Short mmCIF file of C-alpha atoms and ligand atoms in Angstrom, two decimals:
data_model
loop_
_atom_site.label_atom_id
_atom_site.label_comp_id
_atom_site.label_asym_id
_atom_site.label_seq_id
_atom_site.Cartn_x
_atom_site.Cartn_y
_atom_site.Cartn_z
CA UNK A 150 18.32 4.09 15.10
CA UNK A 151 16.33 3.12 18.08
CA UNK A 152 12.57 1.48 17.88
CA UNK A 153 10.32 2.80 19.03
CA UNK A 154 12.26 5.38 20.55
CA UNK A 155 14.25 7.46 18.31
CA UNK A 156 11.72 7.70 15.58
CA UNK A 157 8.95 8.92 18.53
CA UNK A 158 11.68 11.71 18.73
CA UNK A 159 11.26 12.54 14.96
CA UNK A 160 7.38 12.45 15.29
CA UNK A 161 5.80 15.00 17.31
CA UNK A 162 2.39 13.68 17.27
CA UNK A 163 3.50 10.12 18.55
CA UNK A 164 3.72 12.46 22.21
CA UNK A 165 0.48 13.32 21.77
CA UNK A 166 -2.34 10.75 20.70
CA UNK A 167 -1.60 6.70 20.13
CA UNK A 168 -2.13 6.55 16.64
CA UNK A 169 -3.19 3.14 15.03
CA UNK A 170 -4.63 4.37 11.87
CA UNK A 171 -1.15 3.48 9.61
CA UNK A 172 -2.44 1.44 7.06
CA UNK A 173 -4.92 4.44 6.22
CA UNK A 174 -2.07 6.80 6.50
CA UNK A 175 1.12 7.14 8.40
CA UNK A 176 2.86 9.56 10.42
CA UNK A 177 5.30 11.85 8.82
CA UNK A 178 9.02 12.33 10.67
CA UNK A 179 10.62 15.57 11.03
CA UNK A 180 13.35 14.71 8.04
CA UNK A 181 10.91 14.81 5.43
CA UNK A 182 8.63 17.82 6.07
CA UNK A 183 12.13 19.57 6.62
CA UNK A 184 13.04 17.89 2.76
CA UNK A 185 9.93 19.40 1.84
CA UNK A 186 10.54 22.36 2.80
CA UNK A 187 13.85 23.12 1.67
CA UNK A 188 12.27 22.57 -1.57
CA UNK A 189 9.40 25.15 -1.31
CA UNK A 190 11.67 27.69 0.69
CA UNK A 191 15.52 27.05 -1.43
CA UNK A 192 14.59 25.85 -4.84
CA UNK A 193 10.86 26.29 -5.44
CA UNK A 194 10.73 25.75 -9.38
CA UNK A 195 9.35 23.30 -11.93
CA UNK A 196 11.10 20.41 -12.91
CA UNK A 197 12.63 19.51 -16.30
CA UNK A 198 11.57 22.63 -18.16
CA UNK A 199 14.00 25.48 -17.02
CA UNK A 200 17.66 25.87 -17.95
CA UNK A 201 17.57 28.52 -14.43
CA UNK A 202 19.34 27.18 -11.71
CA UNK A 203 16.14 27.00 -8.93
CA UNK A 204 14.68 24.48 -12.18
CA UNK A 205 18.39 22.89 -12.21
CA UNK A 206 17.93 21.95 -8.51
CA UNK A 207 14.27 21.03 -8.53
CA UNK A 208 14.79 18.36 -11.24
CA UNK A 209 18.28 16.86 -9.55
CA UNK A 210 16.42 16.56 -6.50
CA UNK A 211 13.41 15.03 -8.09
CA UNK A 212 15.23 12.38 -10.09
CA UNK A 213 17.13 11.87 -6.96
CA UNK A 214 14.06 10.55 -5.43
CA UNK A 215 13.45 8.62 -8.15
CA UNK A 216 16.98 6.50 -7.81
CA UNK A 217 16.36 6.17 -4.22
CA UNK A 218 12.53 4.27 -4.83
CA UNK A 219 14.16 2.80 -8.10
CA UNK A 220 17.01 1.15 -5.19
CA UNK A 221 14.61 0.52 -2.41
CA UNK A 222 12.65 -1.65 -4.84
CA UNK A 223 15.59 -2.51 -7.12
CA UNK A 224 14.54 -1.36 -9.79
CA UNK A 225 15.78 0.60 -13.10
CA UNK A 226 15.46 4.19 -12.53
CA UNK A 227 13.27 4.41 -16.37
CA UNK A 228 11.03 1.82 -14.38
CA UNK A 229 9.95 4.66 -11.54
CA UNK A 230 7.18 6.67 -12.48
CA UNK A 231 5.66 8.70 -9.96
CA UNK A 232 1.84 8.90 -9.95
CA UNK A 233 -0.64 10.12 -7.05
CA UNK A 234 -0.99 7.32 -5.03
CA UNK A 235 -1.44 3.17 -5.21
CA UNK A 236 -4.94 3.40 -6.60
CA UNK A 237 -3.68 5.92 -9.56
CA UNK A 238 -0.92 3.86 -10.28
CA UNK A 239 -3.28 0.69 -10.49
CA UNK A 240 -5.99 1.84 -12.63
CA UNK A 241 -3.51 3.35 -15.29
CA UNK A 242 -2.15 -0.18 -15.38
CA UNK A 243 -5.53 -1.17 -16.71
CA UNK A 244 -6.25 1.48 -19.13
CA UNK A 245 -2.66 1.64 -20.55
CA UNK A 246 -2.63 -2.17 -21.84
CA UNK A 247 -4.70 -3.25 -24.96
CA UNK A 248 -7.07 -5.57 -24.19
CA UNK A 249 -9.04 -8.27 -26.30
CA UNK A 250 -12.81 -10.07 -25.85
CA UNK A 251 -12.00 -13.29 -23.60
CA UNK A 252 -8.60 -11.73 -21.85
CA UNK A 253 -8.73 -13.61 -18.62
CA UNK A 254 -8.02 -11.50 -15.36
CA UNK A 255 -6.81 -13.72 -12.21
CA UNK A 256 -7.37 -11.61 -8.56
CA UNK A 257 -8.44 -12.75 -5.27
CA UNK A 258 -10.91 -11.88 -3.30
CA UNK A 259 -9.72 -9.35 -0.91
CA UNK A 260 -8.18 -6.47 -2.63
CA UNK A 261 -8.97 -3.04 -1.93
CA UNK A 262 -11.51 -1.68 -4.24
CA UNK A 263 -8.49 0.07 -5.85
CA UNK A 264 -7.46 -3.37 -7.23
CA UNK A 265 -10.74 -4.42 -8.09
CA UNK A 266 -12.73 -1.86 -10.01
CA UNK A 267 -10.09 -0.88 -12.37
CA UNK A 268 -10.29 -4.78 -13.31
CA UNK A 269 -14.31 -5.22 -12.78
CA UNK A 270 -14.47 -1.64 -15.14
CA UNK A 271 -12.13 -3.35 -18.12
CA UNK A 272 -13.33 -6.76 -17.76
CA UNK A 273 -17.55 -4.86 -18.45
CA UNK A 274 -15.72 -2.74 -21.11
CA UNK A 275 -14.11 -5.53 -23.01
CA UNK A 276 -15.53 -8.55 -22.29
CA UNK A 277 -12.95 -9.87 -20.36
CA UNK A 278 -12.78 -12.73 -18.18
CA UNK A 279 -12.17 -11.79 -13.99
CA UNK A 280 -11.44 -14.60 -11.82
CA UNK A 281 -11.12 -15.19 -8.46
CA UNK A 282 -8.42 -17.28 -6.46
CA UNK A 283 -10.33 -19.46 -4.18
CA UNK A 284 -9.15 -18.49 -0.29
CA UNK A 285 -10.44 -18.75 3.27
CA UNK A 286 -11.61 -16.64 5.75
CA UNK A 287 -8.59 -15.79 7.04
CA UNK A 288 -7.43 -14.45 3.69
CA UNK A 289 -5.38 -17.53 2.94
CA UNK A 290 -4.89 -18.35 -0.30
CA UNK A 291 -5.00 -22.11 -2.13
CA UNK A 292 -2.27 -21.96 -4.31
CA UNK A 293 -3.51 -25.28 -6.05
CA UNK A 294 -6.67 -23.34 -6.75
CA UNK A 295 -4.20 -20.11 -8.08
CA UNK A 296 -2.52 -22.47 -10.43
CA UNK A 297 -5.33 -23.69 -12.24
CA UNK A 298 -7.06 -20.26 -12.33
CA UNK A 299 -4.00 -18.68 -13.86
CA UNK A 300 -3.42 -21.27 -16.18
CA UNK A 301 -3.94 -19.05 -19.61
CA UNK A 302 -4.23 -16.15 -17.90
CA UNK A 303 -3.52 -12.68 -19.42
CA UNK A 304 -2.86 -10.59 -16.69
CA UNK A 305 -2.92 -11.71 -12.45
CA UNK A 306 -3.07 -9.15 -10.30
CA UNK A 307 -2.85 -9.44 -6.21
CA UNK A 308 -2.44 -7.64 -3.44
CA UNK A 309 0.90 -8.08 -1.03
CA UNK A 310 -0.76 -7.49 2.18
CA UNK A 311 -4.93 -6.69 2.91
CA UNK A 312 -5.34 -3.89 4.24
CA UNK A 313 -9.02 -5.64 6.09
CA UNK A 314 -7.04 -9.25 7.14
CA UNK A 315 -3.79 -8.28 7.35
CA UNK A 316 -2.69 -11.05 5.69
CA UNK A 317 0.69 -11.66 3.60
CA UNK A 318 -0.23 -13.40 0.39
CA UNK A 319 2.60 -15.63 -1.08
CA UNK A 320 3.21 -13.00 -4.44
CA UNK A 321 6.33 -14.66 -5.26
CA UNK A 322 4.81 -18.06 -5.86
CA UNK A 323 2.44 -16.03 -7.55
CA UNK A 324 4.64 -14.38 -9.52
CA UNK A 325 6.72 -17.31 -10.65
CA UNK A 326 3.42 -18.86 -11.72
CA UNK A 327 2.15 -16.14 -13.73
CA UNK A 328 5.66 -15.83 -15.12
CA UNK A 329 5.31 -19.43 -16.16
CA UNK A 330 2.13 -19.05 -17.87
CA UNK A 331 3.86 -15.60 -19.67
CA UNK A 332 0.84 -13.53 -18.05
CA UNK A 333 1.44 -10.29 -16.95
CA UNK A 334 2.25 -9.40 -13.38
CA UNK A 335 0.77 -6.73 -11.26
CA UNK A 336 1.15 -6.53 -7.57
CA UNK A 337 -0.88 -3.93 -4.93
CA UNK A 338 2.21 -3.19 -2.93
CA UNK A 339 0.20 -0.85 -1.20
CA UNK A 340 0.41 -2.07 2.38
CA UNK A 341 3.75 -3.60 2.28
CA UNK A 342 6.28 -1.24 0.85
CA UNK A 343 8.03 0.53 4.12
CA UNK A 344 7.12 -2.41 6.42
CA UNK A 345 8.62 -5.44 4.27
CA UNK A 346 11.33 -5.83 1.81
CA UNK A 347 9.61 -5.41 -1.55
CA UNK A 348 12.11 -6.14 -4.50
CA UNK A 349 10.53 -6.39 -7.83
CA UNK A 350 12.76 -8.70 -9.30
CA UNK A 351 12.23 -11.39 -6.40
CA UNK A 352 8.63 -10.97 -6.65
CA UNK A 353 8.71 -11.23 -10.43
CA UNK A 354 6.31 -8.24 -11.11
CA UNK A 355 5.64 -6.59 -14.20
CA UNK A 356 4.09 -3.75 -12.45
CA UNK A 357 3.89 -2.60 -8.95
CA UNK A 358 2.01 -0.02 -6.94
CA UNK A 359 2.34 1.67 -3.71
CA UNK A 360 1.44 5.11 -1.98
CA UNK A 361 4.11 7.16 -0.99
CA UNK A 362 1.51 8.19 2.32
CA UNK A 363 1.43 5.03 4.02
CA UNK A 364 4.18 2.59 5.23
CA UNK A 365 6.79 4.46 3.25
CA UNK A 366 6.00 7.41 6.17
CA UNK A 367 5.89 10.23 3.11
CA UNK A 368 3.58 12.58 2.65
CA UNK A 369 0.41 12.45 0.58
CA UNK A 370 -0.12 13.08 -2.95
CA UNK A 371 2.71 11.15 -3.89
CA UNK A 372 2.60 7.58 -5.50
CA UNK A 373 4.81 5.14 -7.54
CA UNK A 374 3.99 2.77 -10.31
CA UNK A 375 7.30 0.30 -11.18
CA UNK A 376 6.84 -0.88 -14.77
CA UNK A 377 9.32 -3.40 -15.65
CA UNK A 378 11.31 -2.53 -18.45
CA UNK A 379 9.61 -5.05 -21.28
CA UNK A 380 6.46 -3.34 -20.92
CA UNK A 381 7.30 -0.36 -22.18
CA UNK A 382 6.37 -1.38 -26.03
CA UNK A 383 2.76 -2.71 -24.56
CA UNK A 384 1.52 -0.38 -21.79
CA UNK A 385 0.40 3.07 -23.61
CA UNK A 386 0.69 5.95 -21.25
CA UNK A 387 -3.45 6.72 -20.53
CA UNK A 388 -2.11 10.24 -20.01
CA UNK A 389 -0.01 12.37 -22.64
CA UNK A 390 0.99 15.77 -23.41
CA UNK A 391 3.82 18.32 -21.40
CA UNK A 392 6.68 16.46 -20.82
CA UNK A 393 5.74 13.19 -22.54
CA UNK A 394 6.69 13.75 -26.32
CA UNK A 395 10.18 13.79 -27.87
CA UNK A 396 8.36 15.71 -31.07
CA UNK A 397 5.31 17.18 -31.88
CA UNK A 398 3.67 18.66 -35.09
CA UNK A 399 -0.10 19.35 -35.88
CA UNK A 400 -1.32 15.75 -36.57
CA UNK A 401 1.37 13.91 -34.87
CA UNK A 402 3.64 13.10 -31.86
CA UNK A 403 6.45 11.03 -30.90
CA UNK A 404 6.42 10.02 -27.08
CA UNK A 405 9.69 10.28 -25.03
CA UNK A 406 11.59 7.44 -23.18
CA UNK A 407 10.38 6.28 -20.11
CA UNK A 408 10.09 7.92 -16.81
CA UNK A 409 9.02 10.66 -18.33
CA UNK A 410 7.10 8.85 -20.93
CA UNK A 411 4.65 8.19 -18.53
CA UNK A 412 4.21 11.65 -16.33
CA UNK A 413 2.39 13.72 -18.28
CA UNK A 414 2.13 17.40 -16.93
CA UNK A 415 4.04 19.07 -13.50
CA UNK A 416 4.26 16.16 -11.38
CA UNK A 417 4.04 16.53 -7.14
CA UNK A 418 7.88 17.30 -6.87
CA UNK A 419 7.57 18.00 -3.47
CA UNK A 420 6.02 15.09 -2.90
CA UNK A 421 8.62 13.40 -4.63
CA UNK A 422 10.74 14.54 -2.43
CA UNK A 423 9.83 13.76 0.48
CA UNK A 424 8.98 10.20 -0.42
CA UNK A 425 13.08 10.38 -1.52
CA UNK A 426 13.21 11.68 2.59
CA UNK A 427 11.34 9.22 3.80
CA UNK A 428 12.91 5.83 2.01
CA UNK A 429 16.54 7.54 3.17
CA UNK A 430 14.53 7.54 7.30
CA UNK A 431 13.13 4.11 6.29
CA UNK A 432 16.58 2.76 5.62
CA UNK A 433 17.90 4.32 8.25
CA UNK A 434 15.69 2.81 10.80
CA UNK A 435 16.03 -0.80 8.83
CA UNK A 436 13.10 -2.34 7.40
CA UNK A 437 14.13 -5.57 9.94
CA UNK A 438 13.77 -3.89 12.86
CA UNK A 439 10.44 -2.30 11.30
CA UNK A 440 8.95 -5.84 11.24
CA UNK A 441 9.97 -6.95 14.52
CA UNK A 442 8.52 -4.17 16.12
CA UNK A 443 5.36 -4.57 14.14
CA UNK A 444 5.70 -8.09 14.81
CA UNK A 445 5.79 -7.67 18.75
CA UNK A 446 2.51 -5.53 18.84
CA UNK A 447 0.91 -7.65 16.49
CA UNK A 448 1.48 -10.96 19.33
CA UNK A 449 0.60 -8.62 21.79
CA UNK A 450 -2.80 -7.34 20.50
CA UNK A 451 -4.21 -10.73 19.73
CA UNK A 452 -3.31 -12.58 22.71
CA UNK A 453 -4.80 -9.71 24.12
CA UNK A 454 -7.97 -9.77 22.34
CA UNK A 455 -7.87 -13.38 23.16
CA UNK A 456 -8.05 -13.10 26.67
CA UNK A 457 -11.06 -10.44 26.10
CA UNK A 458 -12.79 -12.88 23.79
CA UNK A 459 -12.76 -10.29 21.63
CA UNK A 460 -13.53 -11.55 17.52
CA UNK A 461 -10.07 -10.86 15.48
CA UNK A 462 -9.80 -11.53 11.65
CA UNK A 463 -6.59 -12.70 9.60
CA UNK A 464 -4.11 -15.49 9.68
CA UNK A 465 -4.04 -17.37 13.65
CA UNK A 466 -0.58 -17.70 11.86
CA UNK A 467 1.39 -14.39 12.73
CA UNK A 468 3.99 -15.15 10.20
CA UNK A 469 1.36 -14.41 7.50
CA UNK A 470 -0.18 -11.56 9.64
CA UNK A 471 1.63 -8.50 8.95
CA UNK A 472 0.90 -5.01 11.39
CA UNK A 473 -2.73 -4.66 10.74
CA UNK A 474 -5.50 -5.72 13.36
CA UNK A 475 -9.28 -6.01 12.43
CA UNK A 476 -11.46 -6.90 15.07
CA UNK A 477 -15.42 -6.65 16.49
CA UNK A 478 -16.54 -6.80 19.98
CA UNK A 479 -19.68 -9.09 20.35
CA UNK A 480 -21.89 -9.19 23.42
CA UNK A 481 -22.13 -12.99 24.09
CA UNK A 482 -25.64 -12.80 25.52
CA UNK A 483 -26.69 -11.08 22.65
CA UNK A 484 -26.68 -13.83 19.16
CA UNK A 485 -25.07 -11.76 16.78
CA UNK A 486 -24.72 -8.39 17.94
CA UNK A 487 -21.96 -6.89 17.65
CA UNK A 488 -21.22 -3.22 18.60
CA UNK A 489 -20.78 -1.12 16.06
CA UNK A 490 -16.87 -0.81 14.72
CA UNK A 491 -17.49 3.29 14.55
CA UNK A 492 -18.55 2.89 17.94
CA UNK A 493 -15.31 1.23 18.83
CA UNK A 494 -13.78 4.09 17.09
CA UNK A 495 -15.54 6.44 18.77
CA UNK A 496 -14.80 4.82 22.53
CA UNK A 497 -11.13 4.84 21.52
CA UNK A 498 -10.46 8.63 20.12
CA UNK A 499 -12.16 9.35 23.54
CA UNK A 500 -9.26 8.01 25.46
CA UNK A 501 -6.73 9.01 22.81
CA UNK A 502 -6.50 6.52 20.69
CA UNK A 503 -6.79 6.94 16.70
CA UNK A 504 -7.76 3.49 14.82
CA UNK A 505 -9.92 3.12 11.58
CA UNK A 506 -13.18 1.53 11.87
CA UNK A 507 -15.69 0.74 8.29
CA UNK A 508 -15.41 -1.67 5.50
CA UNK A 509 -11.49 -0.57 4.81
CA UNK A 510 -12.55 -0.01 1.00
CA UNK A 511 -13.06 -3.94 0.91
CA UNK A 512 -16.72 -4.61 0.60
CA UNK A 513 -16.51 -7.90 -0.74
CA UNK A 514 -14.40 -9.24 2.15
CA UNK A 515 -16.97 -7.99 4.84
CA UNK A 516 -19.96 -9.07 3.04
CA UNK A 517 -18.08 -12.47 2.70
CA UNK A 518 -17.85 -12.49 6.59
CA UNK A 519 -21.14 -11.27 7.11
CA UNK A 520 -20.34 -8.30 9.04
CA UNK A 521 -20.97 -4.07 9.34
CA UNK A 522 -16.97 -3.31 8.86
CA UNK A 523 -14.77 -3.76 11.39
CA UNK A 524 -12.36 -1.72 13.91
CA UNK A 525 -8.56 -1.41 12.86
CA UNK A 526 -5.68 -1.17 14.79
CA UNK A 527 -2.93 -1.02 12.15
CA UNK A 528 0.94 -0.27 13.07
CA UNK A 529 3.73 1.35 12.82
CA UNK A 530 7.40 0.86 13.90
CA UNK A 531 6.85 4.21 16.09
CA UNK A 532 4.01 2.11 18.42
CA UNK A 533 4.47 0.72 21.38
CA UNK A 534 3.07 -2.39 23.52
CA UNK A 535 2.48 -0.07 26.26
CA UNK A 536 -0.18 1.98 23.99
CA UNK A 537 -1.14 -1.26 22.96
CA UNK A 538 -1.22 -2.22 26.60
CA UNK A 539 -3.43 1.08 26.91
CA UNK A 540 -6.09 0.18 24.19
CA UNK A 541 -6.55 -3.17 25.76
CA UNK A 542 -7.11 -1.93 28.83
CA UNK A 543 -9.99 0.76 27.74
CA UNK A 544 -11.41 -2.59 25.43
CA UNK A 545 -11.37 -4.59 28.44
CA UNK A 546 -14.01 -1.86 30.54
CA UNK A 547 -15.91 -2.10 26.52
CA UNK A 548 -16.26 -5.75 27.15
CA UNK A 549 -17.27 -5.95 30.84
CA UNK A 550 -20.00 -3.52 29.76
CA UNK A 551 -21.62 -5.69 27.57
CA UNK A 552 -21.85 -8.67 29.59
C1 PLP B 865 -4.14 -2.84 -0.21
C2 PLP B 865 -4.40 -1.43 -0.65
N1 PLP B 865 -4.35 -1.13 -1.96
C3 PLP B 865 -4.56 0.11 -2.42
C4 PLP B 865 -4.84 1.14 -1.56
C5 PLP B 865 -5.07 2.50 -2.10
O1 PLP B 865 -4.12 3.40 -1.61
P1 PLP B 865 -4.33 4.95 -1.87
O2 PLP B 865 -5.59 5.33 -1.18
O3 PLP B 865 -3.14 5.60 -1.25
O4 PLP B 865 -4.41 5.11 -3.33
C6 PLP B 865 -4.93 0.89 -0.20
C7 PLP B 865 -5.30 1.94 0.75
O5 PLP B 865 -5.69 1.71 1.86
C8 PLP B 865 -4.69 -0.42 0.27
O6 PLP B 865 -4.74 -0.71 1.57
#
């Protein structure tokens, strides 16, 4: 396939507005709403329960996904589970292990508040220890400083990419050191999967968690939590009942085999399978050509915020800066003002132009950097330089304004 053009043709609303909201949420192509529907209109059934043949369908189909996410991250299939999203995934992680006064926790300091609180909420509950890889502004981390800290760790958990920064943290060195240290491994795979390779095994993670929604291009309501195989005996399933048990009696149960193990209740097949669509249109496209594109508009949008003087955060490095731009406009006569990123926003969707603007879910990093939030261009392969081309143009009459 063609980038940027041939998956435009897939995408409807790429001819429309110039969307750089994708590490909120990405567009969806025309191959998985059609999976989806198939689905709802062919075989609309429940999964696992019926010997009919619409229920015969639905579950082939919805274990199909499963072997195509279980490949795309090579993993097992059993290791799959689908859950709602990244931040589901991540906080059953935390409730489904036992934990034990003085457990050290290892994080940094710019996840997402979805791999933060489920930590901060454990650590209160327990009294467990959470500590923070030392890092600097640009979301690098010190890997000296991540050796010591997970030295006797229990459990390290750390984002691939930030969602605020855009940086690429090193998770496998990470990995190999928690490995070394026999702590558990968790990794926020949230903004990476469907942009990057992401292979479990490489990465050395014990767990993993990503949203179907975002870089994947699936829909919503559709998430995946890998749990490598040796965890089965430790992590307890926070959530039991239909579909979970292998037997059942009045004062007892005896829980299944993973995947299903760990689904308790109707899961999103749907959802499932369009995420199963979308990884087939990922690999079609070729996740290489994905990060070249991304890549490209990346360069592009800081050199041009360069020339604007306009403030960008991240990694000056662009190998470690994968396709997500945060970025205030200050007026230099002004000492510290800066307008305000929904104003950015706003000024953008006027011309057409869709990018997130807040704290990204990442207070700590924008308190650390002493700002309101930020504006976020974020990309997909489907963007162009000549949209980007387009947004720096409207930011350039934005800047000459304020001076
Ligand atoms: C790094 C990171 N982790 C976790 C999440 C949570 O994803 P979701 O809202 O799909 O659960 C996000 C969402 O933006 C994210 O960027």
């Amino acid at each position: 396939m063609k980038v940027p053009d041939d998956v435009r043709k897939d995408i409807p609303l790429t001819q429309e507005v110039i969307y750089f909201d994708n590490a909120a949420t990405s567009l969806t192509p025309l191959p998985v709403i059609q999976a989806m529907n198939e689905y709802y209109l062919k075989y609309r059934a429940n999964v696992h329960r019926g010997v009919h043949r619409l229920s015969q369908r639905a579950t082939h189909e919805y274990e199909k996904a499963r072997e195509k996410v279980a490949k795309f991250i090579n993993a097992e299939f059993e290791e799959v589970i689908f859950t709602k999203n990244a931040s589901e995934s991540l906080n059953l992680i935390a409730w489904g292990l036992e934990w034990k006064k003085g457990d050290k926790i290892v994080t940094t300091p710019y996840e997402h508040h979805s791999n933060l609180l489920p930590w901060i909420r454990v650590a209160r509950k327990y009294g467990l220890k959470l500590e923070f890889i030392e890092g600097d502004d640009e979301g690098n981390l010190d890997l000296a400083d991540a050796e010591k800290k997970i030295r006797g760790a229990k459990l390290v958990a750390v984002q691939h990419v930030s969602n605020i920064l855009g940086v690429i943290h090193e998770v496998e060195e990470l990995g190999k050191m928690a490995k070394e240290e026999g702590a558990i491994f968790v990794v926020d795979a949230a903004q990476s999967v469907g942009h990057m390779e992401v292979d479990v095994r490489k990465l050395h993670a014990d767990f993993l968690a990503f949203s179907g929604h975002k870089g994947p291009m699936g829909p919503t309501g559709i998430g995946v939590l890998y749990v490598r195989e040796e965890m089965f005996d430790i992590f307890e399933p926070p959530l039991i009942g239909g579909g979970t048990i292998e037997d059942v009696s009045l004062n007892e149960y005896k829980l299944t085999a993973p995947p299903e193990r760990y689904e308790a209740g109707t899961p999103n097949i749907a959802g499932a399978i369009g995420l199963g669509a979308a990884i087939d249109y990922i690999t079609k496209i070729g996740l290489d050509k994905i990060e070249r594109q991304e890549y490209k508009l990346v360069k592009r949008t800081t050199e041009g915020f360069d020339d604007l003087g306009i403030e960008w955060y991240g990694p000056r490095n662009l190998k470690k800066h994968a396709g997500v731009v945060s970025f205030n406009i200050a007026a230099p006569h002004l000492a510290g003002f800066r307008l305000h990123p929904h104003d950015i926003a706003a000024i953008l969707d006027e011309h057409n132009i869709m990018i997130r603007s807040g704290h990204h879910c990442v207070l700590p990093v924008v308190k650390r950097l002493k700002l309101q939030g930020t504006a976020r261009a974020s990309f997909h392969c489907y963007n162009t330089v000549e949209e980007v081309e387009y947004m720096l143009g409207v930011l350039e009459e934005v800047v000459k304004s304020l001076r």
